Amino acid sequence: MTTEQHVTPPSTLDPTDWQELRTQGHRMLDDIFNYLENLRERPVWQPIPQTVRARFQAPLPRKPNELADVHESFLQDILPYGVGNSHPGFMGWVQGGGNPVGMLAEMLAAGMNPNVGGRNQIPVEVERQVTQWVREFFNFPETATGLFVTGTSMANLMALWVARTLTLGAEVRQNGLADADKRLVAYTSAGAHGCVAQAVDLAGLGRKSLRVIPMNADFQMDVAKLREAIAADRAAGLHPFFIAATAGSVDVGAIDPLQEIADVAAEEKLWYHVDGAFGALGMLSPRIAPKLAGLERADSIAFDFHKWGQVPYDAGFIIVRDGEAHQNAFASPVNYLRREERGLAGGSPWPCDFGPDLSRGFRALKTWYTLQVYGTEKLGEVIAGTCDIAQYLKDKIDANPALERLAPVALNIVCFRYRCGELQSNDTSIDAEKIDRINADIAVSLQESGVAAPSTTLISGRLAIRAAIVNHRTSKADIDALIEATLSIGAAICKVQ
Ligand SMILES: Cc1ncc(COP(=O)(O)O)c(C=O)c1O
């Protein structure tokens, strides 16, 4: 038996020929670089042919396949059929475009394969480093703690857990809500993302414990109504404890009046949380940051590096001002995670003490690379640039009588609709459902055209075509293409009405 045979178990997954793997790996890297380099030549999105869909009902692969063959399947059947959020014409929902540096870092992270739940390892320090930078973005104190999570939905839920535990005392972790002597109530705006209500639900408070505060004309939380709701709840013997403000609402990109909400929270002694899923990173742009005044007063902020930060999915983040309260909500000493001063079990507290996950990937690396390679000034320019592009779209819509804008453009989201000749959406004599249907059809046809991919939402009960400019690649030419395609598709659909 040779030494090689002796050290390599017969069942290893490593190759026998590293050179062959290296060559194939370089080919795969080239393929994905080619994809990114030539994104514009592809449709933003294309429907998945039935034959392709059917290939994902294959039987369990019990025997090995050649990597090159599997990769060929990826090129043919997977790569062309994503939603297209890397493409400059993608404007649906709120999705970041990723970046090639972050992609490379993700590959390195997978190669290194650390489990960043804890222990004495440098990947934990990389995450602490990014946390330190996040404190700097938001002017948070050294005592604030942070953690990478899947996304803002999870970060919002965690903020709620921390506030709940602080309000009810650590015993709630043992006794549950049923034994609590306070009936907790939370507050958010009617423009808040659905994950806020879901968080209240998942935290066991029940959705009826969430007060949905109406919005003002700028789609911001109406603070006078917030005060009224808190007073009414106190009068009813309930216990207000949590306000979730929004910095960059999902529908229109509105920023709640953060200073005023911070004042209310301070006066009423409530936890002031900000869902800044995409908007919070506006702090990186000197032009956008003033709009976010009051964010720095938050007790906790949830946001995503994978949206405006352009880090590849997923890279959500939560920062909590009171690090002790954060840790008290999650840390659970168990024998097999015992800490030491030295050795691998050193370096306490660990990331797993600040969230529900024990096994955690190395999300920090792609974020660390992205921040380092581009620098926050450049990322801030990208963020402000998407707002400029949104203003360009807004101006085009306002200048075109065939189009109608449905909401102010505070940041990077534009909601509009096609008027369809005689049909005026504010004319109640016209079948409102019909014009909604026409605009929904326009949005679907735009997606199917491969030219642009907006999504839709309801603005004051009316269906809007919604363009969220999040991707660093989106240019004015993409907006021109969106407008042109909307007008021609709209005209064609209206003709047959
Ligand atoms: C304002 C807001 N909050 C929360 C979320 C949910 O974030 P995630 O998808 O990262 O969980 C989004 C997603 O678009 C959002 O726009």
Short mmCIF file of C-alpha atoms and ligand atoms in Angstrom, two decimals:
data_model
loop_
_atom_site.label_atom_id
_atom_site.label_comp_id
_atom_site.label_asym_id
_atom_site.label_seq_id
_atom_site.Cartn_x
_atom_site.Cartn_y
_atom_site.Cartn_z
CA MET A 1 0.00 0.00 0.00
CA THR A 2 1.38 3.44 -0.92
CA THR A 3 1.41 6.35 1.53
CA GLU A 4 -1.21 8.05 -0.64
CA GLN A 5 -3.57 5.10 -0.29
CA HIS A 6 -2.89 5.06 3.43
CA VAL A 7 -3.91 8.70 4.10
CA THR A 8 -6.83 8.91 1.70
CA PRO A 9 -9.88 6.98 2.87
CA PRO A 10 -11.53 5.11 0.02
CA SER A 11 -14.79 6.94 0.68
CA THR A 12 -13.45 10.50 0.49
CA LEU A 13 -15.24 13.03 -1.69
CA ASP A 14 -11.98 14.67 -2.73
CA PRO A 15 -10.81 13.97 -6.29
CA THR A 16 -8.06 11.54 -7.17
CA ASP A 17 -6.87 14.02 -9.77
CA TRP A 18 -6.78 17.54 -8.39
CA GLN A 19 -5.42 18.91 -11.66
CA GLU A 20 -8.50 17.70 -13.49
CA LEU A 21 -10.76 19.32 -10.90
CA ARG A 22 -8.73 22.52 -11.09
CA THR A 23 -9.18 22.68 -14.87
CA GLN A 24 -12.90 22.04 -14.58
CA GLY A 25 -13.19 24.56 -11.74
CA HIS A 26 -11.52 27.26 -13.83
CA ARG A 27 -13.94 26.48 -16.63
CA MET A 28 -16.87 26.88 -14.25
CA LEU A 29 -15.49 30.18 -13.00
CA ASP A 30 -15.09 31.39 -16.57
CA ASP A 31 -18.67 30.40 -17.34
CA ILE A 32 -20.08 32.46 -14.51
CA PHE A 33 -17.83 35.42 -15.34
CA ASN A 34 -19.06 35.21 -18.94
CA TYR A 35 -22.62 35.17 -17.67
CA LEU A 36 -22.07 38.30 -15.60
CA GLU A 37 -20.10 40.07 -18.32
CA ASN A 38 -22.82 39.46 -20.91
CA LEU A 39 -25.92 39.85 -18.75
CA ARG A 40 -27.32 42.61 -20.94
CA GLU A 41 -27.47 40.32 -23.95
CA ARG A 42 -29.88 38.01 -22.16
CA PRO A 43 -33.55 38.51 -21.40
CA VAL A 44 -34.10 39.71 -17.84
CA TRP A 45 -36.37 36.73 -17.28
CA GLN A 46 -37.81 34.02 -19.46
CA PRO A 47 -40.54 31.49 -18.81
CA ILE A 48 -39.24 28.02 -17.94
CA PRO A 49 -40.04 25.51 -20.70
CA GLN A 50 -41.93 22.45 -19.51
CA THR A 51 -39.12 20.22 -20.75
CA VAL A 52 -36.65 22.01 -18.50
CA ARG A 53 -38.98 21.94 -15.50
CA ALA A 54 -39.49 18.21 -16.05
CA ARG A 55 -35.74 17.60 -15.78
CA PHE A 56 -36.02 18.48 -12.08
CA GLN A 57 -38.14 15.44 -11.41
CA ALA A 58 -35.27 13.08 -12.04
CA PRO A 59 -34.79 10.00 -9.84
CA LEU A 60 -32.35 10.06 -6.95
CA PRO A 61 -28.80 9.96 -8.37
CA ARG A 62 -27.43 6.85 -6.68
CA LYS A 63 -24.39 6.58 -8.91
CA PRO A 64 -21.80 9.30 -9.58
CA ASN A 65 -21.99 11.64 -12.55
CA GLU A 66 -19.16 13.56 -14.16
CA LEU A 67 -18.82 17.08 -12.72
CA ALA A 68 -18.51 18.44 -16.27
CA ASP A 69 -21.86 16.86 -17.19
CA VAL A 70 -23.61 18.18 -14.10
CA HIS A 71 -22.16 21.60 -14.80
CA GLU A 72 -23.46 21.41 -18.36
CA SER A 73 -26.94 20.83 -16.90
CA PHE A 74 -26.45 23.91 -14.74
CA LEU A 75 -25.54 25.99 -17.80
CA GLN A 76 -28.47 24.68 -19.84
CA ASP A 77 -31.23 24.25 -17.30
CA ILE A 78 -30.51 26.41 -14.26
CA LEU A 79 -28.50 29.51 -15.09
CA PRO A 80 -30.93 30.88 -17.73
CA TYR A 81 -33.99 30.47 -15.55
CA GLY A 82 -33.47 32.51 -12.40
CA VAL A 83 -35.64 35.55 -11.69
CA GLY A 84 -32.96 37.73 -13.29
CA ASN A 85 -32.17 39.97 -10.33
CA SER A 86 -28.55 40.32 -11.46
CA HIS A 87 -29.79 41.80 -14.75
CA PRO A 88 -29.97 45.59 -15.06
CA GLY A 89 -33.57 45.35 -16.30
CA PHE A 90 -34.76 43.67 -13.11
CA MET A 91 -36.88 46.04 -11.03
CA GLY A 92 -39.26 43.73 -9.21
CA TRP A 93 -39.80 43.49 -5.44
CA VAL A 94 -36.59 44.66 -3.67
CA GLN A 95 -33.73 42.52 -4.88
CA GLY A 96 -30.04 43.29 -5.03
CA GLY A 97 -27.90 42.57 -8.06
CA GLY A 98 -24.99 40.92 -6.25
CA ASN A 99 -21.41 41.62 -7.28
CA PRO A 100 -18.54 39.57 -8.70
CA VAL A 101 -16.23 40.17 -5.75
CA GLY A 102 -18.85 38.93 -3.30
CA MET A 103 -19.37 35.92 -5.56
CA LEU A 104 -15.69 35.03 -5.41
CA ALA A 105 -15.67 35.45 -1.65
CA GLU A 106 -18.67 33.12 -1.35
CA MET A 107 -16.70 30.50 -3.22
CA LEU A 108 -13.77 30.92 -0.85
CA ALA A 109 -16.11 30.73 2.15
CA ALA A 110 -17.50 27.44 0.86
CA GLY A 111 -13.97 26.12 0.36
CA MET A 112 -12.91 27.09 3.86
CA ASN A 113 -16.27 25.79 5.13
CA PRO A 114 -16.33 27.30 8.63
CA ASN A 115 -19.30 26.90 10.90
CA VAL A 116 -19.56 30.41 12.31
CA GLY A 117 -21.84 29.55 15.23
CA GLY A 118 -18.89 30.09 17.58
CA ARG A 119 -15.55 28.78 18.79
CA ASN A 120 -12.12 30.32 18.62
CA GLN A 121 -11.69 31.00 14.92
CA ILE A 122 -10.94 33.99 12.75
CA PRO A 123 -14.23 33.86 10.78
CA VAL A 124 -15.93 34.95 14.02
CA GLU A 125 -13.52 37.90 14.12
CA VAL A 126 -14.42 38.75 10.51
CA GLU A 127 -18.08 38.90 11.57
CA ARG A 128 -17.11 41.03 14.59
CA GLN A 129 -15.17 43.30 12.24
CA VAL A 130 -18.22 43.79 10.02
CA THR A 131 -20.31 44.39 13.15
CA GLN A 132 -17.85 47.11 14.14
CA TRP A 133 -18.30 48.72 10.73
CA VAL A 134 -22.09 48.48 11.07
CA ARG A 135 -21.85 50.32 14.42
CA GLU A 136 -19.96 52.98 12.52
CA PHE A 137 -22.59 53.22 9.73
CA PHE A 138 -25.30 53.91 12.28
CA ASN A 139 -23.34 55.72 14.99
CA PHE A 140 -24.10 52.95 17.45
CA PRO A 141 -22.08 52.51 20.69
CA GLU A 142 -19.37 49.90 21.24
CA THR A 143 -21.76 47.97 23.46
CA ALA A 144 -24.10 47.30 20.54
CA THR A 145 -24.04 43.76 19.21
CA GLY A 146 -24.74 42.49 15.73
CA LEU A 147 -25.26 39.30 13.82
CA PHE A 148 -25.60 38.08 10.25
CA VAL A 149 -28.92 36.36 9.62
CA THR A 150 -30.77 35.16 6.53
CA GLY A 151 -32.62 38.41 5.94
CA THR A 152 -34.63 41.24 7.41
CA SER A 153 -37.64 38.99 8.06
CA MET A 154 -35.53 37.05 10.55
CA ALA A 155 -33.87 40.21 11.91
CA ASN A 156 -37.26 41.82 12.61
CA LEU A 157 -38.39 38.69 14.44
CA MET A 158 -35.20 38.67 16.51
CA ALA A 159 -35.63 42.33 17.47
CA LEU A 160 -39.10 41.50 18.69
CA TRP A 161 -37.79 38.56 20.72
CA VAL A 162 -35.16 40.75 22.36
CA ALA A 163 -37.69 43.47 23.22
CA ARG A 164 -40.18 40.89 24.51
CA THR A 165 -37.59 39.29 26.80
CA LEU A 166 -36.40 42.65 28.10
CA THR A 167 -39.97 43.77 28.78
CA LEU A 168 -41.24 40.60 30.43
CA GLY A 169 -38.00 39.56 32.11
CA ALA A 170 -35.79 36.55 31.46
CA GLU A 171 -38.40 34.27 33.09
CA VAL A 172 -40.54 34.52 29.95
CA ARG A 173 -38.01 32.21 28.32
CA GLN A 174 -38.85 29.59 30.89
CA ASN A 175 -42.54 30.24 31.48
CA GLY A 176 -43.73 31.40 28.08
CA LEU A 177 -46.22 34.16 27.38
CA ALA A 178 -49.11 32.37 29.05
CA ASP A 179 -47.65 33.20 32.49
CA ALA A 180 -46.86 36.83 31.65
CA ASP A 181 -48.72 39.43 33.69
CA LYS A 182 -48.54 41.98 30.84
CA ARG A 183 -50.47 41.88 27.57
CA LEU A 184 -47.87 43.18 25.10
CA VAL A 185 -48.82 45.41 22.18
CA ALA A 186 -46.64 46.40 19.21
CA TYR A 187 -47.04 49.17 16.63
CA THR A 188 -46.14 49.52 13.00
CA SER A 189 -47.31 51.44 9.95
CA ALA A 190 -49.83 50.27 7.38
CA GLY A 191 -46.92 50.52 4.94
CA ALA A 192 -44.76 48.06 6.90
CA HIS A 193 -43.56 44.85 5.27
CA GLY A 194 -45.69 41.79 5.99
CA CYS A 195 -42.85 40.17 7.89
CA VAL A 196 -43.45 42.57 10.81
CA ALA A 197 -46.95 41.14 11.37
CA GLN A 198 -45.52 37.68 10.83
CA ALA A 199 -42.87 38.35 13.47
CA VAL A 200 -45.55 39.30 16.00
CA ASP A 201 -47.33 36.09 15.08
CA LEU A 202 -44.19 33.91 15.30
CA ALA A 203 -43.17 35.49 18.60
CA GLY A 204 -46.40 34.08 20.01
CA LEU A 205 -48.03 37.45 20.64
CA GLY A 206 -50.76 36.95 18.08
CA ARG A 207 -51.40 39.29 15.18
CA LYS A 208 -54.14 41.05 17.10
CA SER A 209 -51.38 42.42 19.35
CA LEU A 210 -50.08 44.51 16.45
CA ARG A 211 -51.59 47.94 15.90
CA VAL A 212 -51.35 48.92 12.25
CA ILE A 213 -51.07 52.70 12.27
CA PRO A 214 -52.46 54.56 9.23
CA MET A 215 -50.14 56.45 6.90
CA ASN A 216 -50.06 60.13 5.99
CA ALA A 217 -50.12 61.42 2.40
CA ASP A 218 -46.41 60.61 2.04
CA PHE A 219 -47.00 56.95 2.98
CA GLN A 220 -45.27 57.47 6.34
CA MET A 221 -46.55 56.35 9.71
CA ASP A 222 -48.96 58.96 11.08
CA VAL A 223 -47.31 59.75 14.41
CA ALA A 224 -50.36 61.48 15.90
CA LYS A 225 -52.30 58.27 15.29
CA LEU A 226 -49.47 56.28 16.85
CA ARG A 227 -49.74 58.38 20.02
CA GLU A 228 -53.51 57.90 20.06
CA ALA A 229 -53.18 54.14 19.70
CA ILE A 230 -50.66 53.90 22.54
CA ALA A 231 -52.85 56.01 24.82
CA ALA A 232 -55.91 53.86 23.99
CA ASP A 233 -54.01 50.65 24.70
CA ARG A 234 -52.71 51.96 28.02
CA ALA A 235 -56.24 53.03 28.96
CA ALA A 236 -57.40 49.50 28.16
CA GLY A 237 -54.82 48.06 30.55
CA LEU A 238 -52.56 46.68 27.81
CA HIS A 239 -48.78 47.03 27.73
CA PRO A 240 -47.31 48.86 24.71
CA PHE A 241 -43.70 47.71 24.25
CA PHE A 242 -42.44 47.85 20.65
CA ILE A 243 -42.59 50.19 17.67
CA ALA A 244 -41.36 48.95 14.31
CA ALA A 245 -40.68 51.99 12.13
CA THR A 246 -39.71 51.54 8.49
CA ALA A 247 -36.81 53.20 6.69
CA GLY A 248 -37.62 52.50 3.04
CA SER A 249 -41.05 50.91 2.78
CA VAL A 250 -41.51 47.97 0.48
CA ASP A 251 -44.29 49.51 -1.61
CA VAL A 252 -43.03 53.04 -2.21
CA GLY A 253 -39.71 53.47 -0.38
CA ALA A 254 -41.15 55.85 2.22
CA ILE A 255 -39.18 56.62 5.37
CA ASP A 256 -41.28 56.93 8.52
CA PRO A 257 -40.70 60.13 10.58
CA LEU A 258 -37.88 58.49 12.52
CA GLN A 259 -37.08 61.39 14.86
CA GLU A 260 -40.69 61.77 15.92
CA ILE A 261 -41.10 58.04 16.40
CA ALA A 262 -37.89 57.96 18.43
CA ASP A 263 -39.34 60.76 20.60
CA VAL A 264 -42.56 58.80 21.15
CA ALA A 265 -40.60 55.67 22.03
CA ALA A 266 -38.43 57.62 24.48
CA GLU A 267 -41.41 59.31 26.15
CA GLU A 268 -43.42 56.12 26.36
CA LYS A 269 -40.42 53.91 27.18
CA LEU A 270 -41.01 51.59 24.22
CA TRP A 271 -38.47 49.67 22.17
CA TYR A 272 -37.77 51.61 18.97
CA HIS A 273 -36.95 49.21 16.16
CA VAL A 274 -36.31 50.17 12.55
CA ASP A 275 -36.94 47.86 9.61
CA GLY A 276 -34.34 49.28 7.26
CA ALA A 277 -34.29 46.25 4.97
CA PHE A 278 -32.89 48.25 2.08
CA GLY A 279 -33.18 51.86 3.27
CA ALA A 280 -30.84 51.69 6.26
CA LEU A 281 -27.75 51.37 4.07
CA GLY A 282 -28.69 54.76 2.61
CA MET A 283 -26.46 55.89 5.51
CA LEU A 284 -23.51 55.12 3.21
CA SER A 285 -24.50 58.00 0.93
CA PRO A 286 -23.98 61.54 2.22
CA ARG A 287 -26.93 62.56 0.02
CA ILE A 288 -29.35 59.98 1.44
CA ALA A 289 -28.14 59.88 5.07
CA PRO A 290 -29.89 63.15 6.13
CA LYS A 291 -33.25 61.59 5.17
CA LEU A 292 -32.54 58.86 7.74
CA ALA A 293 -32.00 61.18 10.70
CA GLY A 294 -33.28 59.42 13.80
CA LEU A 295 -32.10 56.00 12.67
CA GLU A 296 -29.09 56.39 14.96
CA ARG A 297 -31.47 56.52 17.95
CA ALA A 298 -32.95 53.07 17.28
CA ASP A 299 -32.79 50.28 19.85
CA SER A 300 -32.36 47.85 16.98
CA ILE A 301 -32.05 47.97 13.21
CA ALA A 302 -32.78 45.15 10.76
CA PHE A 303 -31.33 45.43 7.27
CA ASP A 304 -29.91 43.45 4.37
CA PHE A 305 -26.50 43.69 2.79
CA HIS A 306 -28.04 41.67 -0.07
CA LYS A 307 -30.31 44.52 -1.17
CA TRP A 308 -28.75 48.00 -1.56
CA GLY A 309 -25.43 46.64 -0.28
CA GLN A 310 -25.19 44.44 -3.41
CA VAL A 311 -23.72 41.51 -1.47
CA PRO A 312 -24.82 38.16 -2.96
CA TYR A 313 -27.71 36.43 -1.18
CA ASP A 314 -28.16 36.00 1.65
CA ALA A 315 -26.71 38.55 4.02
CA GLY A 316 -29.27 39.98 6.43
CA PHE A 317 -28.12 41.72 9.59
CA ILE A 318 -29.44 42.79 12.97
CA ILE A 319 -27.79 45.31 15.26
CA VAL A 320 -29.01 45.82 18.82
CA ARG A 321 -27.97 48.85 20.88
CA ASP A 322 -28.17 47.00 24.21
CA GLY A 323 -25.86 44.06 23.64
CA GLU A 324 -26.67 42.59 27.04
CA ALA A 325 -30.41 42.51 26.28
CA HIS A 326 -29.57 40.94 22.93
CA GLN A 327 -27.54 38.17 24.52
CA ASN A 328 -30.09 37.62 27.30
CA ALA A 329 -32.75 36.85 24.71
CA PHE A 330 -30.80 34.01 23.10
CA ALA A 331 -27.86 32.64 25.10
CA SER A 332 -28.61 29.14 26.41
CA PRO A 333 -25.73 27.44 28.24
CA VAL A 334 -25.48 23.73 27.42
CA ASN A 335 -22.80 21.20 28.35
CA TYR A 336 -21.59 20.51 24.86
CA LEU A 337 -21.04 24.23 24.14
CA ARG A 338 -19.02 24.86 27.31
CA ARG A 339 -16.64 27.83 27.07
CA GLU A 340 -12.98 28.00 28.02
CA GLU A 341 -10.40 30.74 28.36
CA ARG A 342 -8.09 28.97 25.90
CA GLY A 343 -8.33 26.46 23.10
CA LEU A 344 -11.09 26.06 20.54
CA ALA A 345 -13.84 26.74 23.05
CA GLY A 346 -12.42 30.21 23.78
CA GLY A 347 -13.59 33.55 22.46
CA SER A 348 -16.96 33.68 24.24
CA PRO A 349 -19.54 35.13 23.68
CA TRP A 350 -20.17 33.38 20.39
CA PRO A 351 -22.51 34.29 17.55
CA CYS A 352 -24.87 31.50 18.64
CA ASP A 353 -25.41 33.48 21.88
CA PHE A 354 -27.07 36.26 19.87
CA GLY A 355 -29.51 34.40 17.65
CA PRO A 356 -31.42 31.17 17.13
CA ASP A 357 -28.88 29.51 14.81
CA LEU A 358 -26.03 27.31 15.97
CA SER A 359 -24.73 26.19 12.59
CA ARG A 360 -24.09 29.32 10.55
CA GLY A 361 -22.32 29.93 7.25
CA PHE A 362 -19.66 32.54 6.61
CA ARG A 363 -21.92 35.36 5.34
CA ALA A 364 -19.48 37.83 6.80
CA LEU A 365 -16.77 36.99 4.27
CA LYS A 366 -18.60 38.09 1.12
CA THR A 367 -19.67 41.24 2.98
CA TRP A 368 -16.14 41.91 4.25
CA TYR A 369 -14.74 41.49 0.73
CA THR A 370 -17.44 43.69 -0.80
CA LEU A 371 -16.93 46.47 1.72
CA GLN A 372 -13.16 46.29 1.44
CA VAL A 373 -12.82 46.01 -2.32
CA TYR A 374 -15.36 48.67 -3.27
CA GLY A 375 -15.23 50.83 -0.14
CA THR A 376 -18.31 52.37 1.44
CA GLU A 377 -17.98 55.62 -0.53
CA LYS A 378 -18.44 53.74 -3.78
CA LEU A 379 -21.30 51.68 -2.36
CA GLY A 380 -22.91 54.94 -1.19
CA GLU A 381 -22.57 56.31 -4.74
CA VAL A 382 -24.26 53.17 -6.08
CA ILE A 383 -27.13 53.65 -3.62
CA ALA A 384 -27.57 57.33 -4.49
CA GLY A 385 -27.26 56.39 -8.16
CA THR A 386 -30.28 54.08 -7.95
CA CYS A 387 -32.27 56.98 -6.48
CA ASP A 388 -31.18 59.18 -9.40
CA ILE A 389 -32.35 56.53 -11.83
CA ALA A 390 -35.69 56.37 -9.98
CA GLN A 391 -36.03 60.16 -10.30
CA TYR A 392 -35.33 59.82 -14.03
CA LEU A 393 -38.16 57.27 -14.27
CA LYS A 394 -40.43 59.53 -12.21
CA ASP A 395 -39.74 62.48 -14.55
CA LYS A 396 -40.43 60.34 -17.61
CA ILE A 397 -43.74 59.18 -16.16
CA ASP A 398 -44.77 62.69 -15.12
CA ALA A 399 -43.99 63.98 -18.60
CA ASN A 400 -46.05 61.32 -20.37
CA PRO A 401 -49.85 61.71 -20.43
CA ALA A 402 -50.27 57.98 -21.11
CA LEU A 403 -48.76 57.23 -17.70
CA GLU A 404 -49.80 58.09 -14.19
CA ARG A 405 -47.62 58.06 -11.07
CA LEU A 406 -49.34 56.71 -7.97
CA ALA A 407 -46.96 57.65 -5.14
CA PRO A 408 -44.18 60.07 -4.25
CA VAL A 409 -40.64 58.85 -4.95
CA ALA A 410 -38.73 59.21 -1.69
CA LEU A 411 -35.86 56.89 -2.61
CA ASN A 412 -35.60 54.28 -5.36
CA ILE A 413 -39.13 52.92 -5.89
CA VAL A 414 -41.56 54.22 -8.51
CA CYS A 415 -45.22 53.13 -8.67
CA PHE A 416 -47.16 53.99 -11.77
CA ARG A 417 -49.79 52.78 -14.20
CA TYR A 418 -50.79 52.98 -17.80
CA ARG A 419 -53.81 55.17 -18.32
CA CYS A 420 -55.25 53.33 -21.29
CA GLY A 421 -56.61 56.21 -23.35
CA GLU A 422 -59.97 57.31 -22.07
CA LEU A 423 -59.66 55.28 -18.93
CA GLN A 424 -58.59 57.39 -15.98
CA SER A 425 -57.94 55.41 -12.86
CA ASN A 426 -59.39 58.16 -10.68
CA ASP A 427 -62.59 58.17 -12.72
CA THR A 428 -64.95 56.12 -10.64
CA SER A 429 -67.31 55.64 -13.57
CA ILE A 430 -64.79 53.34 -15.16
CA ASP A 431 -64.59 49.77 -14.04
CA ALA A 432 -61.67 49.96 -11.58
CA GLU A 433 -61.10 46.24 -11.82
CA LYS A 434 -60.63 46.54 -15.57
CA ILE A 435 -57.85 49.08 -15.36
CA ASP A 436 -56.20 47.08 -12.59
CA ARG A 437 -56.35 44.00 -14.82
CA ILE A 438 -54.85 45.89 -17.75
CA ASN A 439 -51.93 47.06 -15.63
CA ALA A 440 -51.39 43.61 -14.14
CA ASP A 441 -51.29 42.26 -17.71
CA ILE A 442 -48.81 44.95 -18.73
CA ALA A 443 -46.50 43.97 -15.84
CA VAL A 444 -46.69 40.28 -16.77
CA SER A 445 -46.11 41.06 -20.44
CA LEU A 446 -43.13 43.24 -19.55
CA GLN A 447 -41.64 40.33 -17.62
CA GLU A 448 -42.34 37.92 -20.48
CA SER A 449 -40.85 40.33 -23.01
CA GLY A 450 -37.48 39.93 -21.27
CA VAL A 451 -36.93 43.70 -21.54
CA ALA A 452 -37.75 44.72 -17.99
CA ALA A 453 -39.07 42.97 -14.91
CA PRO A 454 -41.09 45.21 -12.60
CA SER A 455 -43.54 43.75 -10.08
CA THR A 456 -46.91 45.08 -8.92
CA THR A 457 -48.50 46.27 -5.71
CA LEU A 458 -51.64 48.03 -4.56
CA ILE A 459 -51.41 51.75 -3.88
CA SER A 460 -54.52 53.09 -2.14
CA GLY A 461 -56.39 50.08 -3.48
CA ARG A 462 -55.25 50.59 -7.09
CA LEU A 463 -52.94 48.22 -8.87
CA ALA A 464 -49.57 49.78 -9.63
CA ILE A 465 -46.68 48.68 -11.78
CA ARG A 466 -43.81 48.98 -9.34
CA ALA A 467 -40.18 49.53 -10.32
CA ALA A 468 -37.66 49.22 -7.48
CA ILE A 469 -34.23 50.29 -8.67
CA VAL A 470 -31.86 48.36 -6.45
CA ASN A 471 -29.33 46.92 -8.88
CA HIS A 472 -26.04 48.80 -9.38
CA ARG A 473 -26.17 47.84 -13.08
CA THR A 474 -29.46 49.57 -13.90
CA SER A 475 -28.98 52.62 -16.12
CA LYS A 476 -31.13 55.29 -17.76
CA ALA A 477 -31.15 53.15 -20.91
CA ASP A 478 -32.95 50.42 -18.93
CA ILE A 479 -35.54 52.97 -17.84
CA ASP A 480 -36.00 54.12 -21.45
CA ALA A 481 -36.53 50.48 -22.42
CA LEU A 482 -39.07 50.00 -19.60
CA ILE A 483 -41.05 53.08 -20.64
CA GLU A 484 -40.97 52.20 -24.32
CA ALA A 485 -42.09 48.63 -23.68
CA THR A 486 -44.82 49.75 -21.24
CA LEU A 487 -46.23 52.16 -23.79
CA SER A 488 -46.24 49.69 -26.65
CA ILE A 489 -47.58 46.78 -24.59
CA GLY A 490 -50.14 49.09 -22.95
CA ALA A 491 -51.33 50.38 -26.33
CA ALA A 492 -51.65 46.84 -27.70
CA ILE A 493 -53.63 45.62 -24.66
CA CYS A 494 -55.92 48.66 -24.61
CA LYS A 495 -56.69 48.32 -28.30
CA VAL A 496 -58.37 44.97 -27.74
CA GLN A 497 -60.33 46.13 -24.67
C1 LIG B 1 -39.06 47.02 4.09
C2 LIG B 1 -38.79 45.55 4.02
N1 LIG B 1 -38.76 44.84 5.15
C3 LIG B 1 -38.50 43.52 5.16
C4 LIG B 1 -38.25 42.84 4.00
C5 LIG B 1 -37.95 41.38 4.05
O1 LIG B 1 -36.58 41.20 3.87
P1 LIG B 1 -35.98 39.74 3.56
O2 LIG B 1 -36.59 39.36 2.25
O3 LIG B 1 -34.51 39.95 3.49
O4 LIG B 1 -36.39 38.85 4.66
C6 LIG B 1 -38.26 43.54 2.79
C7 LIG B 1 -38.03 42.83 1.52
O5 LIG B 1 -38.11 43.38 0.46
C8 LIG B 1 -38.53 44.93 2.80
O6 LIG B 1 -38.54 45.65 1.67
#
